Amino acid sequence: MQNFCSQLDVSDHQRKVLESYALLVNDLAMEILEKLAKLMGVNGGLFEGWPMMFRMNRYHFSLETVGSLGVQMHSDSVFLTILQDDENVGGLEVMNKSGEFVPVDPLPGTLVVNFGDIATAWSNGRLCNVKHRVKCNEATIRFSIASFLLGPRDGPVEAPPELVDDQHPRLYVPFTWEDYRKLRFTDKFKTSDSLPDMLINPKSE
Ligand SMILES: O=C(O)CCC(=O)C(=O)O
Ligand SMILES: [Fe+2]
């Protein structure tokens, strides 16, 4: 958060608000993941100290951009995203299992939580990295704040032993989230996730 604030021209008050927001959202991420791990039968304490990243999005939607995309379809290249979306302006759409985009209408006082690519690899394919995009529906300004829990600070992303057995063989090679992000931001993977490149047994084309 210090890095984030130093890149913006923020007052002391704004800095305090951002810092307490970051602490609260980090606590929330830890609570969600500890509960999730317990439900999946994985021993706790795994996610403590994982780095987070924040992104504030400001969309300048105009009459010319109505109908076009503010953010192309993507999955987040992280473990978990906690998104505070604009309370008045819609546009976020998530892909369902049939491959259709479904709007996520604004609901004041709520947060949108979704898994990213790292969660899919960590869970040995059990948690789904949801594809989403942002569409411009009206000429207005739209805000969102995305808080991303990235992955293990040190060491590789790999499924814990509780999630690997004869029926569920390990799907992905261990990799660090930093290496994964580098790969994700190459041209090849601008709009699709690069997880297929991490498969131990890649599917033949
Ligand atoms: O603005 C939104 O609703 C979503 C933004 C998003 O998908 C992202 O920052 O990764
Ligand atoms: Fe996203």
Tab-separated table of N, CA, C and O and ligand atoms in Angstrom, residues 55 57 59 71 74 76 83 85 92 132 134 142 144 146 148, ligand 1:
chain	number	residue	atom	x	y	z
A	55	ARG	N	-5.773	-2.287	-7.563
A	55	ARG	CA	-5.932	-1.547	-8.812
A	55	ARG	C	-7.220	-0.736	-8.743
A	55	ARG	O	-8.271	-1.277	-8.405
A	57	ASN	N	-9.743	1.306	-10.971
A	57	ASN	CA	-10.095	1.510	-12.377
A	57	ASN	C	-11.046	2.692	-12.495
A	57	ASN	O	-11.997	2.806	-11.721
A	59	TYR	N	-13.156	4.349	-15.590
A	59	TYR	CA	-13.510	4.207	-17.007
A	59	TYR	C	-14.178	5.493	-17.475
A	59	TYR	O	-15.130	5.960	-16.840
A	71	VAL	N	-12.903	-3.356	-20.627
A	71	VAL	CA	-11.840	-4.333	-20.324
A	71	VAL	C	-12.165	-5.595	-21.118
A	71	VAL	O	-13.286	-6.110	-21.049
A	74	HIS	N	-10.962	-11.629	-19.743
A	74	HIS	CA	-9.735	-12.172	-19.145
A	74	HIS	C	-10.105	-12.955	-17.886
A	74	HIS	O	-11.208	-12.810	-17.354
A	76	ASP	N	-8.331	-13.406	-13.994
A	76	ASP	CA	-7.292	-12.707	-13.236
A	76	ASP	C	-6.124	-13.670	-12.997
A	76	ASP	O	-6.332	-14.833	-12.673
A	83	LEU	N	-13.496	-7.495	-5.464
A	83	LEU	CA	-13.782	-6.348	-6.319
A	83	LEU	C	-14.884	-5.494	-5.698
A	83	LEU	O	-15.963	-5.980	-5.389
A	85	ASP	N	-17.161	-2.886	-6.850
A	85	ASP	CA	-17.581	-2.355	-8.140
A	85	ASP	C	-18.385	-1.082	-7.970
A	85	ASP	O	-18.920	-0.820	-6.898
A	92	LEU	N	-19.894	-4.959	-15.615
A	92	LEU	CA	-19.144	-6.198	-15.390
A	92	LEU	C	-19.986	-7.383	-15.873
A	92	LEU	O	-21.182	-7.460	-15.597
A	132	HIS	N	-14.091	-12.896	-17.242
A	132	HIS	CA	-14.982	-11.741	-17.128
A	132	HIS	C	-14.503	-10.613	-18.027
A	132	HIS	O	-13.383	-10.647	-18.550
A	134	VAL	N	-15.533	-6.083	-19.007
A	134	VAL	CA	-16.341	-4.920	-18.643
A	134	VAL	C	-16.842	-4.272	-19.925
A	134	VAL	O	-16.062	-3.952	-20.823
A	142	ARG	N	-17.115	5.398	-14.701
A	142	ARG	CA	-17.348	4.196	-13.874
A	142	ARG	C	-16.091	3.915	-13.064
A	142	ARG	O	-14.987	3.988	-13.608
A	144	SER	N	-14.026	1.261	-10.193
A	144	SER	CA	-13.986	-0.002	-9.438
A	144	SER	C	-12.631	-0.100	-8.740
A	144	SER	O	-11.653	0.507	-9.182
A	146	ALA	N	-10.113	-3.063	-7.419
A	146	ALA	CA	-9.845	-4.502	-7.385
A	146	ALA	C	-8.680	-4.764	-6.429
A	146	ALA	O	-7.624	-4.134	-6.548
A	148	PHE	N	-6.244	-7.722	-5.194
A	148	PHE	CA	-5.835	-9.062	-5.654
A	148	PHE	C	-4.926	-9.724	-4.619
A	148	PHE	O	-3.904	-9.139	-4.236
B	1	LIG	O1	-13.983	-2.922	-13.259
B	1	LIG	C1	-14.414	-4.060	-13.095
B	1	LIG	O2	-15.597	-4.287	-12.772
B	1	LIG	C2	-13.518	-5.265	-13.297
B	1	LIG	C3	-12.069	-4.942	-13.408
B	1	LIG	C4	-11.229	-6.156	-13.641
B	1	LIG	O3	-11.662	-7.168	-14.126
B	1	LIG	C5	-9.802	-6.136	-13.234
B	1	LIG	O4	-9.310	-5.085	-12.796
B	1	LIG	O5	-9.144	-7.201	-13.358
